[in-house]
Amino acid sequence: MRKKFKVVLFFGGLSAEHEVSCRSAAAVYKNLKKNKFEIASIYINKAGRWTIVPSPLQSLNDLNQNHFYSFLPWAEESSPQLPQGDIYFPVLHGPFGEDGTIQGFLEMADVPFVGAGVLGSAAGMDKGFAKILFQAQGLPVAKHKVFLEQNWEEKKVEILTDITNSFKPPFFVKPANMGSSVGITKVKNNESIEAAITDAFRYDRKILVEEAILGREFECSVLGNDHPEASLPGEIIPYREFYDYSDKYIDGKTDFIIPAKIPPALVSEIQRLSVEAFEAAECSGMARVDFFLQSGTQNLFVNEINTIPGFTEISMYPKLWEVSGLPFPRLLERLIELGLERHQKKKRKVEHEDTVY
Ligand SMILES: Nc1ncnc2c1ncn2[C@@H]1O[C@H](COP(=O)(O)OP(=O)(O)O)[C@@H](O)[C@H]1O
Ligand SMILES: [Mg+2]
């Protein structure tokens, strides 16, 4: 019998999106065809320590009963070998997973992995930096300003004046490196700016103040390496004021319209911008690109790019591919192929250079 292809999943992680990652990994596990793949699962706890588990289908409580180890090769305790795989799949959302950190670890080990490399992951995670790349590519982004914590501490009054001169409420205040709407406030009057800024600085030392684009919200899935393709877009209709943390994970009352009911010209425009955003951020494998469509002007704005989008059974990324003709199990196989392809191409380059010198 042919040896099965071994996929190693990383899930959990240090970020505020720990639980979402566990749910994403469970869906990935279920949708990987067991006749083709052997799966090893590595759970990373909230302290960043790891353990090998039978699968991501266990409860959080059971997962945390294990003995945990440090990733450091020189850690004092003897840690078991990480399982060897034919490919590694970080199913981690947010900082310490989606931001290039684990990707760097896997690059160092010279093993193939699913998704964006170090640069694309880091650029996509930082909302301020991603916007610089989008603007350089000529993509439309909302008017925004970036502020650093050290400047805020030193020049509160100047910064508050700058913000009130530049933005009229409502506007958004958000940490640069986060996800799941954590630390995000829609500021409706100038009296609440300071509280919004203080809250955003709890999560990051860099924050964005951003004009509110009132209208509709769309998301589009991108898949590929050198010739990325975009899925049909989906629409999000938040239940609350905006698509906040409770709307995402607690109430679950958000409406998802998959695919979005929009004219073909808007579909093509979203797809074109999604591919350009993917390329601008130097992504590979996968990403979900999120948009605002401003009511009145009907102008589209790229909001953000997520290099490890939600992967639960009801998440936009796999759902959008499903309605675009690529079922979840096939999508995972495609992502694995793309990860292998990227690693092969990178390797060939290095070998070529070796022969030159
Ligand atoms: N500039 C904006 N205009 C309108 N709504 C916004 C804006 N920025 C954020 N939002 C709302 O907040 C949600 C979360 O913000 P987002 O920037 O996507 O961060 P996250 O990475 O946490 O998803 C969005 O889905 C949207 O509903
Ligand atoms: Mg978002």
mmCIF file of C-alpha atoms and ligand atoms in Angstrom:
data_model
loop_
_atom_site.group_PDB
_atom_site.id
_atom_site.type_symbol
_atom_site.label_atom_id
_atom_site.label_comp_id
_atom_site.label_asym_id
_atom_site.label_seq_id
_atom_site.Cartn_x
_atom_site.Cartn_y
_atom_site.Cartn_z
ATOM 1 C CA MET A 1 0.000 0.000 0.000
ATOM 2 C CA ARG A 2 1.226 3.485 -0.848
ATOM 3 C CA LYS A 3 2.436 5.462 2.114
ATOM 4 C CA LYS A 4 -0.004 8.190 3.120
ATOM 5 C CA PHE A 5 1.029 11.808 2.835
ATOM 6 C CA LYS A 6 1.654 13.221 6.290
ATOM 7 C CA VAL A 7 0.189 16.589 7.268
ATOM 8 C CA VAL A 8 1.167 18.214 10.556
ATOM 9 C CA LEU A 9 -1.371 20.691 11.917
ATOM 10 C CA PHE A 10 -0.437 23.467 14.337
ATOM 11 C CA PHE A 11 -3.363 24.975 16.216
ATOM 12 C CA GLY A 12 -4.360 26.865 19.369
ATOM 13 C CA GLY A 13 -1.670 29.495 19.851
ATOM 14 C CA LEU A 14 -0.970 32.523 21.982
ATOM 15 C CA SER A 15 -3.366 34.983 20.406
ATOM 16 C CA ALA A 16 -6.826 36.122 21.428
ATOM 17 C CA GLU A 17 -8.043 33.930 18.576
ATOM 18 C CA HIS A 18 -7.002 30.683 20.307
ATOM 19 C CA GLU A 19 -10.500 29.183 20.406
ATOM 20 C CA VAL A 20 -11.232 30.116 16.791
ATOM 21 C CA SER A 21 -8.009 28.388 15.778
ATOM 22 C CA CYS A 22 -9.125 25.215 17.592
ATOM 23 C CA ARG A 23 -12.415 25.267 15.713
ATOM 24 C CA SER A 24 -10.670 25.942 12.410
ATOM 25 C CA ALA A 25 -8.244 23.061 12.999
ATOM 26 C CA ALA A 26 -11.127 20.703 13.844
ATOM 27 C CA ALA A 27 -12.781 21.530 10.509
ATOM 28 C CA VAL A 28 -9.483 21.130 8.620
ATOM 29 C CA TYR A 29 -8.927 17.759 10.335
ATOM 30 C CA LYS A 30 -12.428 16.545 9.431
ATOM 31 C CA ASN A 31 -12.104 17.629 5.813
ATOM 32 C CA LEU A 32 -8.696 16.096 5.107
ATOM 33 C CA LYS A 33 -9.425 12.789 3.365
ATOM 34 C CA LYS A 34 -8.218 10.047 5.719
ATOM 35 C CA ASN A 35 -7.568 7.631 2.842
ATOM 36 C CA LYS A 36 -4.976 10.055 1.468
ATOM 37 C CA PHE A 37 -3.572 11.783 4.527
ATOM 38 C CA GLU A 38 -2.069 10.800 7.817
ATOM 39 C CA ILE A 39 -2.517 13.689 10.240
ATOM 40 C CA ALA A 40 -0.422 14.701 13.238
ATOM 41 C CA SER A 41 -1.748 17.481 15.462
ATOM 42 C CA ILE A 42 0.297 19.872 17.545
ATOM 43 C CA TYR A 43 -1.631 21.934 20.044
ATOM 44 C CA ILE A 44 -0.028 25.187 21.242
ATOM 45 C CA ASN A 45 -1.421 26.424 24.537
ATOM 46 C CA LYS A 46 -2.037 30.035 25.503
ATOM 47 C CA ALA A 47 1.446 30.240 27.008
ATOM 48 C CA GLY A 48 3.005 29.248 23.682
ATOM 49 C CA ARG A 49 4.026 25.753 24.759
ATOM 50 C CA TRP A 50 3.262 22.739 22.630
ATOM 51 C CA THR A 51 2.087 19.171 22.911
ATOM 52 C CA ILE A 52 1.231 16.370 20.497
ATOM 53 C CA VAL A 53 -2.467 15.455 20.598
ATOM 54 C CA PRO A 54 -4.484 12.732 18.835
ATOM 55 C CA SER A 55 -6.543 15.323 16.940
ATOM 56 C CA PRO A 56 -7.967 18.843 17.221
ATOM 57 C CA LEU A 57 -11.398 17.314 17.879
ATOM 58 C CA GLN A 58 -10.777 17.163 21.641
ATOM 59 C CA SER A 59 -12.278 19.726 23.991
ATOM 60 C CA LEU A 60 -10.134 22.635 25.182
ATOM 61 C CA ASN A 61 -10.201 21.114 28.614
ATOM 62 C CA ASP A 62 -8.893 17.741 27.397
ATOM 63 C CA LEU A 63 -6.262 19.406 25.237
ATOM 64 C CA ASN A 64 -4.944 21.219 28.282
ATOM 65 C CA GLN A 65 -4.573 18.043 30.371
ATOM 66 C CA ASN A 66 -1.370 17.204 28.495
ATOM 67 C CA HIS A 67 2.214 17.866 29.456
ATOM 68 C CA PHE A 68 3.532 20.821 27.475
ATOM 69 C CA TYR A 69 6.972 21.538 26.031
ATOM 70 C CA SER A 70 8.960 24.491 24.839
ATOM 71 C CA PHE A 71 9.776 25.031 21.165
ATOM 72 C CA LEU A 72 13.302 26.002 22.194
ATOM 73 C CA PRO A 73 15.735 23.259 21.193
ATOM 74 C CA TRP A 74 17.880 24.135 24.205
ATOM 75 C CA ALA A 75 15.029 24.064 26.699
ATOM 76 C CA GLU A 76 15.955 22.342 29.947
ATOM 77 C CA GLU A 77 13.267 19.674 29.945
ATOM 78 C CA SER A 78 13.622 16.945 27.356
ATOM 79 C CA SER A 79 10.961 17.525 24.781
ATOM 80 C CA PRO A 80 9.735 14.806 22.407
ATOM 81 C CA GLN A 81 10.572 15.226 18.738
ATOM 82 C CA LEU A 82 8.061 17.209 16.755
ATOM 83 C CA PRO A 83 6.315 14.853 14.359
ATOM 84 C CA GLN A 84 7.919 14.765 10.921
ATOM 85 C CA GLY A 85 5.558 15.625 8.119
ATOM 86 C CA ASP A 86 5.493 15.938 4.347
ATOM 87 C CA ILE A 87 3.885 19.325 4.901
ATOM 88 C CA TYR A 88 3.095 21.558 7.884
ATOM 89 C CA PHE A 89 -0.137 23.492 8.179
ATOM 90 C CA PRO A 90 -0.311 26.381 10.672
ATOM 91 C CA VAL A 91 -4.024 26.762 11.448
ATOM 92 C CA LEU A 92 -3.269 29.648 13.803
ATOM 93 C CA HIS A 93 -4.947 33.037 13.725
ATOM 94 C CA GLY A 94 -3.576 36.385 14.849
ATOM 95 C CA PRO A 95 -0.189 37.247 16.369
ATOM 96 C CA PHE A 96 2.294 34.355 16.908
ATOM 97 C CA GLY A 97 0.846 32.281 14.100
ATOM 98 C CA GLU A 98 -0.512 34.329 11.256
ATOM 99 C CA ASP A 99 2.234 36.960 11.490
ATOM 100 C CA GLY A 100 5.324 35.198 10.143
ATOM 101 C CA THR A 101 6.633 33.858 13.439
ATOM 102 C CA ILE A 102 5.795 30.177 12.956
ATOM 103 C CA GLN A 103 6.443 30.610 9.235
ATOM 104 C CA GLY A 104 10.001 31.702 10.108
ATOM 105 C CA PHE A 105 10.406 28.643 12.293
ATOM 106 C CA LEU A 106 9.281 26.406 9.404
ATOM 107 C CA GLU A 107 11.504 28.249 6.892
ATOM 108 C CA MET A 108 14.469 27.724 9.210
ATOM 109 C CA ALA A 109 13.653 24.019 9.274
ATOM 110 C CA ASP A 110 13.458 24.091 5.443
ATOM 111 C CA VAL A 111 10.152 22.231 5.365
ATOM 112 C CA PRO A 112 7.141 22.931 3.141
ATOM 113 C CA PHE A 113 4.145 24.584 4.758
ATOM 114 C CA VAL A 114 0.707 25.851 3.810
ATOM 115 C CA GLY A 115 0.081 29.556 3.236
ATOM 116 C CA ALA A 116 2.077 32.754 3.070
ATOM 117 C CA GLY A 117 5.776 32.977 3.904
ATOM 118 C CA VAL A 118 7.390 35.233 6.496
ATOM 119 C CA LEU A 119 7.045 38.510 4.589
ATOM 120 C CA GLY A 120 3.452 38.063 3.413
ATOM 121 C CA SER A 121 2.347 36.862 6.836
ATOM 122 C CA ALA A 122 3.995 39.742 8.682
ATOM 123 C CA ALA A 123 2.805 42.349 6.178
ATOM 124 C CA GLY A 124 -0.749 41.014 6.198
ATOM 125 C CA MET A 125 -0.946 40.955 9.986
ATOM 126 C CA ASP A 126 0.050 44.586 10.454
ATOM 127 C CA LYS A 127 -2.900 46.689 9.286
ATOM 128 C CA GLY A 128 -0.779 49.830 8.988
ATOM 129 C CA PHE A 129 1.923 48.142 6.967
ATOM 130 C CA ALA A 130 -0.541 46.271 4.743
ATOM 131 C CA LYS A 131 -2.147 49.597 3.869
ATOM 132 C CA ILE A 132 1.226 51.041 2.808
ATOM 133 C CA LEU A 133 1.619 48.122 0.401
ATOM 134 C CA PHE A 134 -1.967 48.431 -0.864
ATOM 135 C CA GLN A 135 -1.519 52.146 -1.503
ATOM 136 C CA ALA A 136 1.772 51.549 -3.305
ATOM 137 C CA GLN A 137 -0.130 49.191 -5.608
ATOM 138 C CA GLY A 138 -2.776 51.883 -6.193
ATOM 139 C CA LEU A 139 -5.508 50.056 -4.267
ATOM 140 C CA PRO A 140 -8.205 52.127 -2.567
ATOM 141 C CA VAL A 141 -7.933 52.232 1.245
ATOM 142 C CA ALA A 142 -9.808 54.317 3.818
ATOM 143 C CA LYS A 143 -8.144 57.493 5.055
ATOM 144 C CA HIS A 144 -6.201 56.596 8.203
ATOM 145 C CA LYS A 145 -3.351 57.580 10.495
ATOM 146 C CA VAL A 146 -0.968 55.394 12.467
ATOM 147 C CA PHE A 147 0.095 56.231 16.042
ATOM 148 C CA LEU A 148 2.742 54.659 18.258
ATOM 149 C CA GLU A 149 2.396 54.186 21.992
ATOM 150 C CA GLN A 150 5.589 56.060 22.863
ATOM 151 C CA ASN A 151 4.341 59.164 21.019
ATOM 152 C CA TRP A 152 0.927 58.904 22.655
ATOM 153 C CA GLU A 153 2.498 58.891 26.096
ATOM 154 C CA GLU A 154 4.586 61.951 25.288
ATOM 155 C CA LYS A 155 2.177 64.054 23.227
ATOM 156 C CA LYS A 156 -1.413 63.180 24.065
ATOM 157 C CA VAL A 157 -2.792 66.654 23.458
ATOM 158 C CA GLU A 158 -1.135 67.076 20.048
ATOM 159 C CA ILE A 159 -2.315 63.657 18.921
ATOM 160 C CA LEU A 160 -5.892 64.292 20.067
ATOM 161 C CA THR A 161 -5.888 67.603 18.194
ATOM 162 C CA ASP A 162 -4.466 65.917 15.106
ATOM 163 C CA ILE A 163 -7.222 63.277 15.244
ATOM 164 C CA THR A 164 -10.085 65.725 15.766
ATOM 165 C CA ASN A 165 -8.759 67.901 12.923
ATOM 166 C CA SER A 166 -8.384 64.964 10.561
ATOM 167 C CA PHE A 167 -11.421 62.783 11.297
ATOM 168 C CA LYS A 168 -15.088 63.472 11.916
ATOM 169 C CA PRO A 169 -16.956 60.893 14.008
ATOM 170 C CA PRO A 170 -17.816 58.158 13.409
ATOM 171 C CA PHE A 171 -14.327 56.758 12.905
ATOM 172 C CA PHE A 172 -12.563 53.588 13.965
ATOM 173 C CA VAL A 173 -9.675 53.069 16.369
ATOM 174 C CA LYS A 174 -7.928 49.702 16.137
ATOM 175 C CA PRO A 175 -4.707 47.942 17.128
ATOM 176 C CA ALA A 176 -2.422 47.364 14.110
ATOM 177 C CA ASN A 177 -1.737 43.716 14.896
ATOM 178 C CA MET A 178 -4.848 41.935 16.028
ATOM 179 C CA GLY A 179 -7.850 40.137 14.655
ATOM 180 C CA SER A 180 -11.385 39.105 15.533
ATOM 181 C CA SER A 181 -12.257 42.784 16.163
ATOM 182 C CA VAL A 182 -10.401 42.691 19.503
ATOM 183 C CA GLY A 183 -9.547 46.194 20.754
ATOM 184 C CA ILE A 184 -11.572 47.937 18.023
ATOM 185 C CA THR A 185 -13.893 50.864 18.816
ATOM 186 C CA LYS A 186 -16.251 52.815 16.621
ATOM 187 C CA VAL A 187 -15.832 56.334 17.990
ATOM 188 C CA LYS A 188 -19.052 58.312 17.772
ATOM 189 C CA ASN A 189 -18.083 61.489 19.583
ATOM 190 C CA ASN A 190 -14.825 63.229 20.420
ATOM 191 C CA GLU A 191 -15.292 62.627 24.173
ATOM 192 C CA SER A 192 -14.710 58.894 23.719
ATOM 193 C CA ILE A 193 -11.510 59.083 21.626
ATOM 194 C CA GLU A 194 -9.149 58.784 24.569
ATOM 195 C CA ALA A 195 -10.821 55.675 25.961
ATOM 196 C CA ALA A 196 -10.797 54.066 22.509
ATOM 197 C CA ILE A 197 -7.087 54.788 22.084
ATOM 198 C CA THR A 198 -6.219 53.484 25.543
ATOM 199 C CA ASP A 199 -8.127 50.297 24.822
ATOM 200 C CA ALA A 200 -6.430 49.751 21.441
ATOM 201 C CA PHE A 201 -2.988 50.250 23.075
ATOM 202 C CA ARG A 202 -3.777 47.374 25.447
ATOM 203 C CA TYR A 203 -3.272 45.044 22.477
ATOM 204 C CA ASP A 204 -0.503 46.652 20.457
ATOM 205 C CA ARG A 205 2.039 49.431 20.605
ATOM 206 C CA LYS A 206 0.835 50.635 17.224
ATOM 207 C CA ILE A 207 -2.733 51.677 16.422
ATOM 208 C CA LEU A 208 -4.737 53.038 13.516
ATOM 209 C CA VAL A 209 -7.364 55.737 13.473
ATOM 210 C CA GLU A 210 -9.471 55.256 10.388
ATOM 211 C CA GLU A 211 -12.348 57.008 8.671
ATOM 212 C CA ALA A 212 -15.549 54.922 8.895
ATOM 213 C CA ILE A 213 -16.729 53.662 5.548
ATOM 214 C CA LEU A 214 -20.437 53.298 5.986
ATOM 215 C CA GLY A 215 -22.121 50.896 3.638
ATOM 216 C CA ARG A 216 -21.747 47.204 2.888
ATOM 217 C CA GLU A 217 -19.022 44.687 3.748
ATOM 218 C CA PHE A 218 -17.691 42.006 1.394
ATOM 219 C CA GLU A 219 -15.068 39.280 1.635
ATOM 220 C CA CYS A 220 -13.299 37.372 -1.114
ATOM 221 C CA SER A 221 -11.103 34.251 -0.970
ATOM 222 C CA VAL A 222 -7.856 34.048 -2.918
ATOM 223 C CA LEU A 223 -5.997 30.837 -3.744
ATOM 224 C CA GLY A 224 -2.723 30.306 -5.599
ATOM 225 C CA ASN A 225 0.950 31.183 -5.712
ATOM 226 C CA ASP A 226 2.203 32.872 -8.861
ATOM 227 C CA HIS A 227 -1.215 33.051 -10.531
ATOM 228 C CA PRO A 228 -3.672 33.570 -7.688
ATOM 229 C CA GLU A 229 -7.389 33.246 -8.334
ATOM 230 C CA ALA A 230 -10.307 34.831 -6.520
ATOM 231 C CA SER A 231 -13.539 33.136 -5.474
ATOM 232 C CA LEU A 232 -17.004 34.603 -5.717
ATOM 233 C CA PRO A 233 -17.338 37.313 -3.033
ATOM 234 C CA GLY A 234 -19.536 36.966 0.026
ATOM 235 C CA GLU A 235 -21.378 39.660 1.962
ATOM 236 C CA ILE A 236 -21.407 40.163 5.726
ATOM 237 C CA ILE A 237 -24.361 41.844 7.345
ATOM 238 C CA PRO A 238 -23.364 42.593 10.941
ATOM 239 C CA TYR A 239 -26.063 42.229 13.556
ATOM 240 C CA ARG A 240 -24.645 45.011 15.715
ATOM 241 C CA GLU A 241 -23.205 48.412 14.962
ATOM 242 C CA PHE A 242 -20.207 46.765 13.267
ATOM 243 C CA TYR A 243 -18.810 43.267 12.896
ATOM 244 C CA ASP A 244 -17.410 43.133 16.450
ATOM 245 C CA TYR A 245 -16.093 40.297 18.615
ATOM 246 C CA SER A 246 -19.468 39.272 20.071
ATOM 247 C CA ASP A 247 -21.064 39.403 16.669
ATOM 248 C CA LYS A 248 -18.301 37.163 15.338
ATOM 249 C CA TYR A 249 -18.127 34.599 18.107
ATOM 250 C CA ILE A 250 -20.766 35.040 20.808
ATOM 251 C CA ASP A 251 -24.169 35.977 19.405
ATOM 252 C CA GLY A 252 -23.484 34.545 15.987
ATOM 253 C CA LYS A 253 -26.341 36.571 14.560
ATOM 254 C CA THR A 254 -24.384 37.962 11.644
ATOM 255 C CA ASP A 255 -25.869 37.238 8.241
ATOM 256 C CA PHE A 256 -23.540 35.775 5.648
ATOM 257 C CA ILE A 257 -24.684 35.951 2.079
ATOM 258 C CA ILE A 258 -22.689 33.404 0.137
ATOM 259 C CA PRO A 259 -22.228 34.256 -2.662
ATOM 260 C CA ALA A 260 -23.041 37.955 -2.407
ATOM 261 C CA LYS A 261 -26.020 39.088 -4.457
ATOM 262 C CA ILE A 262 -24.305 41.817 -6.436
ATOM 263 C CA PRO A 263 -23.991 42.762 -10.119
ATOM 264 C CA PRO A 264 -21.343 40.911 -12.176
ATOM 265 C CA ALA A 265 -19.307 44.111 -12.630
ATOM 266 C CA LEU A 266 -18.928 44.474 -8.841
ATOM 267 C CA VAL A 267 -18.021 40.778 -8.545
ATOM 268 C CA SER A 268 -15.217 41.258 -11.077
ATOM 269 C CA GLU A 269 -14.008 44.440 -9.402
ATOM 270 C CA ILE A 270 -13.809 42.748 -5.986
ATOM 271 C CA GLN A 271 -12.016 39.773 -7.531
ATOM 272 C CA ARG A 272 -9.522 41.977 -9.340
ATOM 273 C CA LEU A 273 -8.758 44.014 -6.214
ATOM 274 C CA SER A 274 -8.465 40.825 -4.134
ATOM 275 C CA VAL A 275 -5.825 39.371 -6.426
ATOM 276 C CA GLU A 276 -3.958 42.688 -6.472
ATOM 277 C CA ALA A 277 -4.058 42.929 -2.677
ATOM 278 C CA PHE A 278 -2.761 39.343 -2.458
ATOM 279 C CA GLU A 279 0.111 40.219 -4.768
ATOM 280 C CA ALA A 280 0.821 43.566 -3.076
ATOM 281 C CA ALA A 281 1.278 41.808 0.268
ATOM 282 C CA GLU A 282 3.384 39.048 -1.363
ATOM 283 C CA CYS A 283 1.070 36.326 -0.157
ATOM 284 C CA SER A 284 1.123 32.727 -1.273
ATOM 285 C CA GLY A 285 -1.259 29.826 -0.933
ATOM 286 C CA MET A 286 -4.296 31.537 0.496
ATOM 287 C CA ALA A 287 -5.739 34.770 1.875
ATOM 288 C CA ARG A 288 -9.119 36.353 2.424
ATOM 289 C CA VAL A 289 -9.426 39.982 1.381
ATOM 290 C CA ASP A 290 -12.086 42.142 3.056
ATOM 291 C CA PHE A 291 -13.812 45.182 1.557
ATOM 292 C CA PHE A 292 -16.170 48.050 2.262
ATOM 293 C CA LEU A 293 -18.554 49.417 -0.347
ATOM 294 C CA GLN A 294 -19.445 52.983 0.580
ATOM 295 C CA SER A 295 -23.124 53.797 0.261
ATOM 296 C CA GLY A 296 -23.774 56.798 -1.930
ATOM 297 C CA THR A 297 -20.432 56.961 -3.736
ATOM 298 C CA GLN A 298 -20.429 53.165 -4.353
ATOM 299 C CA ASN A 299 -16.640 53.317 -3.937
ATOM 300 C CA LEU A 300 -14.879 50.107 -2.913
ATOM 301 C CA PHE A 301 -12.142 50.130 -0.243
ATOM 302 C CA VAL A 302 -9.783 47.296 0.668
ATOM 303 C CA ASN A 303 -10.070 46.897 4.436
ATOM 304 C CA GLU A 304 -7.624 44.118 5.257
ATOM 305 C CA ILE A 305 -6.015 40.856 4.183
ATOM 306 C CA ASN A 306 -6.073 37.731 6.356
ATOM 307 C CA THR A 307 -3.370 35.233 5.485
ATOM 308 C CA ILE A 308 -4.818 32.455 7.681
ATOM 309 C CA PRO A 309 -8.526 33.120 7.456
ATOM 310 C CA GLY A 310 -11.109 31.326 9.577
ATOM 311 C CA PHE A 311 -11.400 27.698 8.508
ATOM 312 C CA THR A 312 -14.422 26.501 10.458
ATOM 313 C CA GLU A 313 -17.203 24.714 8.571
ATOM 314 C CA ILE A 314 -19.152 27.968 8.445
ATOM 315 C CA SER A 315 -16.207 30.288 7.743
ATOM 316 C CA MET A 316 -16.203 32.495 4.681
ATOM 317 C CA TYR A 317 -12.911 31.228 3.242
ATOM 318 C CA PRO A 318 -13.930 27.596 2.618
ATOM 319 C CA LYS A 319 -17.608 28.492 2.038
ATOM 320 C CA LEU A 320 -16.742 30.923 -0.737
ATOM 321 C CA TRP A 321 -14.634 28.281 -2.461
ATOM 322 C CA GLU A 322 -17.414 25.758 -2.083
ATOM 323 C CA VAL A 323 -19.878 28.013 -3.931
ATOM 324 C CA SER A 324 -17.152 28.734 -6.496
ATOM 325 C CA GLY A 325 -16.914 25.004 -7.261
ATOM 326 C CA LEU A 326 -14.142 23.845 -4.934
ATOM 327 C CA PRO A 327 -15.372 21.698 -2.023
ATOM 328 C CA PHE A 328 -13.537 21.907 1.343
ATOM 329 C CA PRO A 329 -11.556 18.610 0.959
ATOM 330 C CA ARG A 330 -10.377 19.606 -2.537
ATOM 331 C CA LEU A 331 -9.488 23.100 -1.290
ATOM 332 C CA LEU A 332 -7.221 21.568 1.365
ATOM 333 C CA GLU A 333 -5.526 19.363 -1.234
ATOM 334 C CA ARG A 334 -4.948 22.394 -3.431
ATOM 335 C CA LEU A 335 -3.437 24.325 -0.488
ATOM 336 C CA ILE A 336 -1.099 21.435 0.225
ATOM 337 C CA GLU A 337 -0.033 21.280 -3.450
ATOM 338 C CA LEU A 338 0.619 25.028 -3.407
ATOM 339 C CA GLY A 339 2.716 24.755 -0.233
ATOM 340 C CA LEU A 340 4.815 21.998 -1.813
ATOM 341 C CA GLU A 341 5.171 23.958 -5.046
ATOM 342 C CA ARG A 342 6.383 27.056 -3.205
ATOM 343 C CA HIS A 343 8.952 25.069 -1.258
ATOM 344 C CA GLN A 344 10.206 23.313 -4.411
ATOM 345 C CA LYS A 345 10.645 26.580 -6.294
ATOM 346 C CA LYS A 346 12.490 28.167 -3.416
ATOM 347 C CA LYS A 347 14.772 25.157 -3.084
ATOM 348 C CA ARG A 348 15.609 25.137 -6.790
ATOM 349 C CA LYS A 349 16.758 28.757 -6.536
ATOM 350 C CA VAL A 350 19.105 27.973 -3.669
ATOM 351 C CA GLU A 351 20.573 24.953 -5.480
ATOM 352 C CA HIS A 352 21.116 27.067 -8.572
ATOM 353 C CA GLU A 353 23.003 29.699 -6.578
ATOM 354 C CA ASP A 354 25.132 26.979 -4.992
ATOM 355 C CA THR A 355 26.373 25.849 -8.389
ATOM 356 C CA VAL A 356 27.252 29.418 -9.361
ATOM 357 C CA TYR A 357 29.480 30.172 -6.401
HETATM 358 N N1 LIG B 1 -12.942 51.949 8.485
HETATM 359 C C1 LIG B 1 -14.005 51.218 8.789
HETATM 360 N N2 LIG B 1 -15.237 51.577 8.354
HETATM 361 C C2 LIG B 1 -16.329 50.831 8.662
HETATM 362 N N3 LIG B 1 -16.294 49.717 9.413
HETATM 363 C C3 LIG B 1 -15.108 49.312 9.901
HETATM 364 C C4 LIG B 1 -13.902 50.033 9.609
HETATM 365 N N4 LIG B 1 -12.876 49.395 10.207
HETATM 366 C C5 LIG B 1 -13.414 48.337 10.839
HETATM 367 N N5 LIG B 1 -14.754 48.273 10.668
HETATM 368 C C6 LIG B 1 -15.666 47.257 11.239
HETATM 369 O O1 LIG B 1 -14.976 46.527 12.238
HETATM 370 C C7 LIG B 1 -14.788 45.157 11.852
HETATM 371 C C8 LIG B 1 -13.426 44.661 12.300
HETATM 372 O O2 LIG B 1 -12.405 45.480 11.774
HETATM 373 P P1 LIG B 1 -11.170 44.897 10.970
HETATM 374 O O3 LIG B 1 -10.348 46.050 10.536
HETATM 375 O O4 LIG B 1 -11.657 44.001 9.900
HETATM 376 O O5 LIG B 1 -10.352 44.094 12.064
HETATM 377 P P2 LIG B 1 -10.197 42.527 12.430
HETATM 378 O O6 LIG B 1 -8.832 42.151 11.976
HETATM 379 O O7 LIG B 1 -10.310 42.484 13.881
HETATM 380 O O8 LIG B 1 -11.267 41.784 11.687
HETATM 381 C C9 LIG B 1 -15.007 45.163 10.341
HETATM 382 O O9 LIG B 1 -15.421 43.895 9.892
HETATM 383 C C10 LIG B 1 -16.068 46.247 10.185
HETATM 384 O O10 LIG B 1 -17.360 45.763 10.523
HETATM 385 MG MG MG B 2 -11.715 41.883 9.669
#
